[in-house]
Coordinates of C-alpha atoms in Angstrom, one line a residue:
A1 CA 27.0 43.3 6.4
M2 CA 27.5 42.8 2.7
M3 CA 24.5 40.5 2.5
R4 CA 22.3 43.2 4.2
V5 CA 23.4 45.7 1.6
T6 CA 22.7 43.2 -1.2
I7 CA 19.2 42.6 0.1
Q8 CA 18.5 46.4 -0.1
I9 CA 20.0 46.9 -3.6
L10 CA 18.9 43.7 -5.3
P11 CA 15.3 44.7 -6.0
F12 CA 16.6 47.7 -8.1
F13 CA 18.7 45.3 -10.3
Y14 CA 15.7 43.0 -10.7
G15 CA 13.4 45.9 -11.6
P16 CA 13.6 45.4 -15.4
Y17 CA 12.8 41.7 -14.9
W18 CA 9.8 42.5 -12.8
L19 CA 8.7 45.0 -15.4
H20 CA 9.0 42.3 -18.1
I21 CA 6.9 40.0 -16.0
A22 CA 4.3 42.7 -15.5
M23 CA 4.2 43.6 -19.2
G24 CA 4.5 40.1 -20.7
D25 CA 5.3 39.3 -24.3
T26 CA 2.5 41.5 -25.6
G27 CA 3.8 44.7 -23.9
L28 CA 0.4 45.3 -22.2
V29 CA 0.4 45.7 -18.4
S30 CA -2.3 43.6 -16.6
T31 CA -3.3 43.7 -13.0
E32 CA -2.7 40.0 -12.5
R33 CA 0.9 40.3 -13.8
V34 CA 1.7 43.3 -11.7
I35 CA 0.4 41.5 -8.6
F36 CA 2.4 38.5 -9.4
A37 CA 5.6 40.5 -10.0
C38 CA 5.1 42.4 -6.7
F39 CA 4.4 39.2 -4.8
F40 CA 7.4 37.4 -6.3
S41 CA 9.7 40.3 -5.7
S42 CA 8.5 40.5 -2.0
L43 CA 8.9 36.7 -1.6
I44 CA 12.5 36.8 -2.8
S45 CA 13.4 39.7 -0.5
L46 CA 11.7 38.0 2.4
L47 CA 13.5 34.7 1.8
M48 CA 16.9 36.5 1.7
I49 CA 16.1 38.3 5.0
V50 CA 15.1 35.0 6.6
M51 CA 18.3 33.3 5.4
V52 CA 20.4 36.1 6.8
N53 CA 18.7 36.1 10.2
L54 CA 19.0 32.3 10.4
A55 CA 22.7 32.5 9.5
D56 CA 23.1 35.1 12.3
Q57 CA 21.4 32.9 14.8
T58 CA 23.4 29.8 14.0
E59 CA 26.7 31.5 13.6
N60 CA 27.8 31.4 17.3
P61 CA 26.8 28.1 19.0
F62 CA 27.9 29.5 22.4
K63 CA 25.7 32.6 22.4
H64 CA 22.9 32.3 24.9
G65 CA 19.4 32.3 23.6
N66 CA 20.0 31.2 20.0
R67 CA 18.5 28.2 18.3
D68 CA 21.8 26.3 18.1
T69 CA 23.1 27.0 21.6
I70 CA 25.4 24.5 23.2
D71 CA 24.6 24.0 26.9
V72 CA 28.2 23.9 28.2
K73 CA 27.2 23.6 31.9
G74 CA 24.9 20.7 31.2
E75 CA 27.5 18.9 29.1
M76 CA 30.1 19.4 31.8
N77 CA 27.7 18.0 34.4
L78 CA 27.0 15.0 32.3
A79 CA 30.8 14.4 31.8
R80 CA 31.4 14.7 35.5
Q81 CA 28.6 12.2 36.2
A82 CA 30.0 9.8 33.7
I83 CA 33.5 10.0 35.2
K84 CA 32.0 9.5 38.7
N85 CA 30.1 6.4 37.5
A86 CA 33.2 5.0 35.8
N87 CA 35.3 5.6 38.9
E88 CA 32.7 3.7 41.1
D89 CA 32.7 0.8 38.6
K90 CA 36.5 0.5 38.2
E91 CA 36.8 -2.1 41.0
R92 CA 34.1 -4.3 39.5
P93 CA 35.0 -6.9 37.0
W94 CA 34.5 -5.9 33.4
Y95 CA 32.1 -8.7 32.9
E96 CA 29.1 -10.0 34.9
A97 CA 28.1 -13.6 35.0
E98 CA 24.7 -14.2 33.4
V99 CA 22.9 -17.4 34.3
F100 CA 20.4 -18.4 31.6
D101 CA 17.3 -20.5 32.3
W102 CA 18.8 -23.6 30.7
E103 CA 21.9 -23.2 32.8
S104 CA 20.3 -23.0 36.3
E105 CA 20.1 -26.1 38.5
E106 CA 16.3 -26.0 38.7
A107 CA 16.1 -26.1 34.9
S108 CA 18.5 -29.0 34.8
A109 CA 16.5 -30.9 37.4
E110 CA 13.3 -30.3 35.4
S111 CA 14.8 -31.5 32.2
E112 CA 16.0 -34.7 33.9
S113 CA 12.6 -35.4 35.4
R114 CA 11.0 -35.1 31.9
E115 CA 13.3 -37.8 30.5

């Protein structure tokens, strides 16, 4: 709430600075400088509004429909599936024998015939 008030009040505090930009060192107001000061002031206000909105959207990760929402149901289903898979594999040995090409009987026979 405080940031929203700051966004509304901040342009009034920066008013003298924007006026200085519009007038320049010579003290003469030019159209280009006024356009630049208005554009820069609008850009800063817009960026602050965007930052506040983004902070509001990422503040609660469990709120449905936000950018940073955590899918609790999906995560729980994945956890249940992982536990189910682990339960099915608990009777199997923790290792599996891997027979490489050079360890098979056929490979041994071929190497002996070459010699």
